[in-house]
C-alpha angles and dihedrals in degrees: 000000000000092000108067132062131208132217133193126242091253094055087052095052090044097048092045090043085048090047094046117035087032083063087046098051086041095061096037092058090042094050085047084056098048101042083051082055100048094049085072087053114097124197090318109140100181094043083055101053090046092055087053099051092030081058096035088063096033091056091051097047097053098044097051102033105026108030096026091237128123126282107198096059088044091061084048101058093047091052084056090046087054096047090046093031123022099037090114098047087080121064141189117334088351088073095042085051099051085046088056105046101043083051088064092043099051080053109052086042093054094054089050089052102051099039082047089054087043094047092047085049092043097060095037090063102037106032126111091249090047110193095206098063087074092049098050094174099045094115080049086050100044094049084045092049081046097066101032084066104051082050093056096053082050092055092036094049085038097065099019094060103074082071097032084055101044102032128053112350108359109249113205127202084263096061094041097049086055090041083064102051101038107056108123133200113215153147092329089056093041091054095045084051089047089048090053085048091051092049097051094066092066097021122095095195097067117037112222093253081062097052087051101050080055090054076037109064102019091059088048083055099043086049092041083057104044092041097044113021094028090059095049115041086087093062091045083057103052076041095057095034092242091130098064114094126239126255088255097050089048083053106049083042097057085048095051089052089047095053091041087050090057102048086047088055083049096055089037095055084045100062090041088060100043110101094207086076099055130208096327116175092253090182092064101040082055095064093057087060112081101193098072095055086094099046092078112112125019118330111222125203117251081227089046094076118088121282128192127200091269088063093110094050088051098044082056107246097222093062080063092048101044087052098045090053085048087063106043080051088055081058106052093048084052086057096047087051092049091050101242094126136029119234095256086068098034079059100058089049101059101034082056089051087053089051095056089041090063090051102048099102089054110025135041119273103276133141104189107085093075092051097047099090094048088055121090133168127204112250100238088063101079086051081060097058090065120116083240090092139052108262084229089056096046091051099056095052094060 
């Protein structure tokens, strides 16, 4: 037949390898350009929301129309340059304001997306020139295609876990087992199927009935796992007792309501006492407050109750010591926004703080692992800690 074309294995690979690691290069080297870029911007919240977006655009256009990759993975790389990389570039309420623009864009994307996927589907079922009375057994095909996936993920996450539990984070059974169910499809899947769909209506090598069965059966996936899978993760978690919180956790929380109780008794006792009020019948307004219902009797401090020396095993070491890390990374970020340190620096620091993050269930508490190789001393100093010279004199050479 004069009308398909075949194709070898190695084309294919080629032509998928090209598609893939090309958008990958592509938004890698778009995410280097901008972060060069961002390091002349000063302070200038609005210059550098436009140079994301500017980028963002820029990135998309020339992969899929200029270099015939595609577009959508190359965006994505560069989001993921921009969260391990470019973190830094971006400072104070500059960074809270790109948070919270691109927020609103995501979702105003999303629910195009997604309007955009139900509308195609929609006119493909019940249009005149209905694509799915050619395909009788589609609905067969989609639940089909439903539980081949899931399938799939069980087979992917399967062979894949004895690496996943002895190497990076530790993956347990637990984790794995969520990490099946709750892979969802969404609005990335649904724009690489519409831009199949848009394609088939110029290409010659996918008829139009083909790019909506894409649209087709990626949307009835992306609604089977929302659906399905979405509805359901909080109750394999209660199944799997992921949702309990750890002693730790208890403990910091029942601190948190004793401090909050006392500074709810404070305000309380000021406004008995302002004269501005009256003599208000105080009884009666605490008992519409429902808060300090518990504070009758005698409050008792969370630290107060009796500890053992196994105190520190029971309260999980490694919730001390994320916390801790989370705060030496606060500070860091207080130093780059004060201007103490640049952001190659700033970058260093924290990538060494999520180095030590990831190891706190296995290792002590240390972050400078991850900083040892960045550091280098000059060789002479090591001539200089020799007992030849005064200490004073050593010091203020360094």
């Amino acid at each position: 037949d004069g009308n398909w074309i075949s194709f070898s294995w190695e084309t294919v690979i080629k032509f998928l390898a090209t598609v893939s690691l090309g958008a990958v290069g592509m938004g890698v080297a778009f995410g280097l350009v901008s972060y060069l870029w961002l390091g002349y911007i000063f302070n200038d919240t609005v210059i550098e929301i436009t140079l994301t977006v500017a980028v963002s655009y820029l990135a998309y256009f020339t992969s899929q129309e200029g270099a015939d990759i595609s577009g959508v993975l190359t965006v994505m790389t560069l989001g993921m340059f921009y969260a391990a990389v470019a973190r830094t570039a971006f400072k104070g309420e500059g960074q809270q304001s790109l948070h919270h623009f691109w927020e609103m864009v995501s979702y105003i994307a999303n629910t195009l997306i997604f309007i955009l996927s139900g509308v195609v589907i929609a006119e493909g079922i019940l249009g005149g020139d209905s694509f799915l009375k050619h395909e009788e057994n589609s609905w067969g095909y989609l639940i089909l295609l439903y539980v081949l996936l899931q399938f799939s993920r069980i087979v992917v996450v399967g062979s894949l876990y004895p690496f996943l539990h002895y190497f990076g984070y530790g993956l347990d059974w637990k984790e794995a087992t969520v990490l099946v169910w709750s892979g969802l499809r969404g609005a990335v899947a649904l724009s690489l199927s519409l831009s199949v769909k848009q394609a088939s209506d110029t290409s010659p090598y996918i008829n139009r009935e083909t790019g909506f069965l894409f649209v087709f059966f990626t949307g009835g996936i992306v609604f089977l796992t929302l659906i399905v899978n979405g509805s359901t993760t909080q109750f394999v978690l209660r199944m799997l007792e992921m949702d309990k919180l750890s002693a730790a956790k208890r403990r910091i929380l029942d601190y948190t309501k004793y401090e909050m109780m006392g500074k709810a008794l404070e305000a309380f006792g000021d406004f008995v006492d302002d004269e501005e009020l009256g003599p208000a019948d105080w009884p009666t307004v605490k008992k519409y407050i429902t808060c300090l219902h518990e504070s009758e009797g005698e409050r008792i401090h969370p630290h107060a109750a009796s500890e053992n020396d196994n105190n520190v095993e029971r309260m999980h070491l490694s919730d001390i010591r994320i916390r801790f890390l989370n705060g030496v990374q606060a500070a860091y970020w207080g130093m780059l926004e004060e201007g103490r340190i640049s952001q190659f620096t700033a970058n260093i620091l924290m990538q060494s703080v999520d180095e030590a993050l990831d190891l706190v269930l296995h290792e002590p508490l240390c972050d400078w692992n991850g900083l040892k190789a960045n550091v280098h001393f000059p060789n002479y100093y090591k001539f200089l800690q020799t007992n030849m010279f005064p200490r004073r004199l050593v010091t203020y050479l360094q």
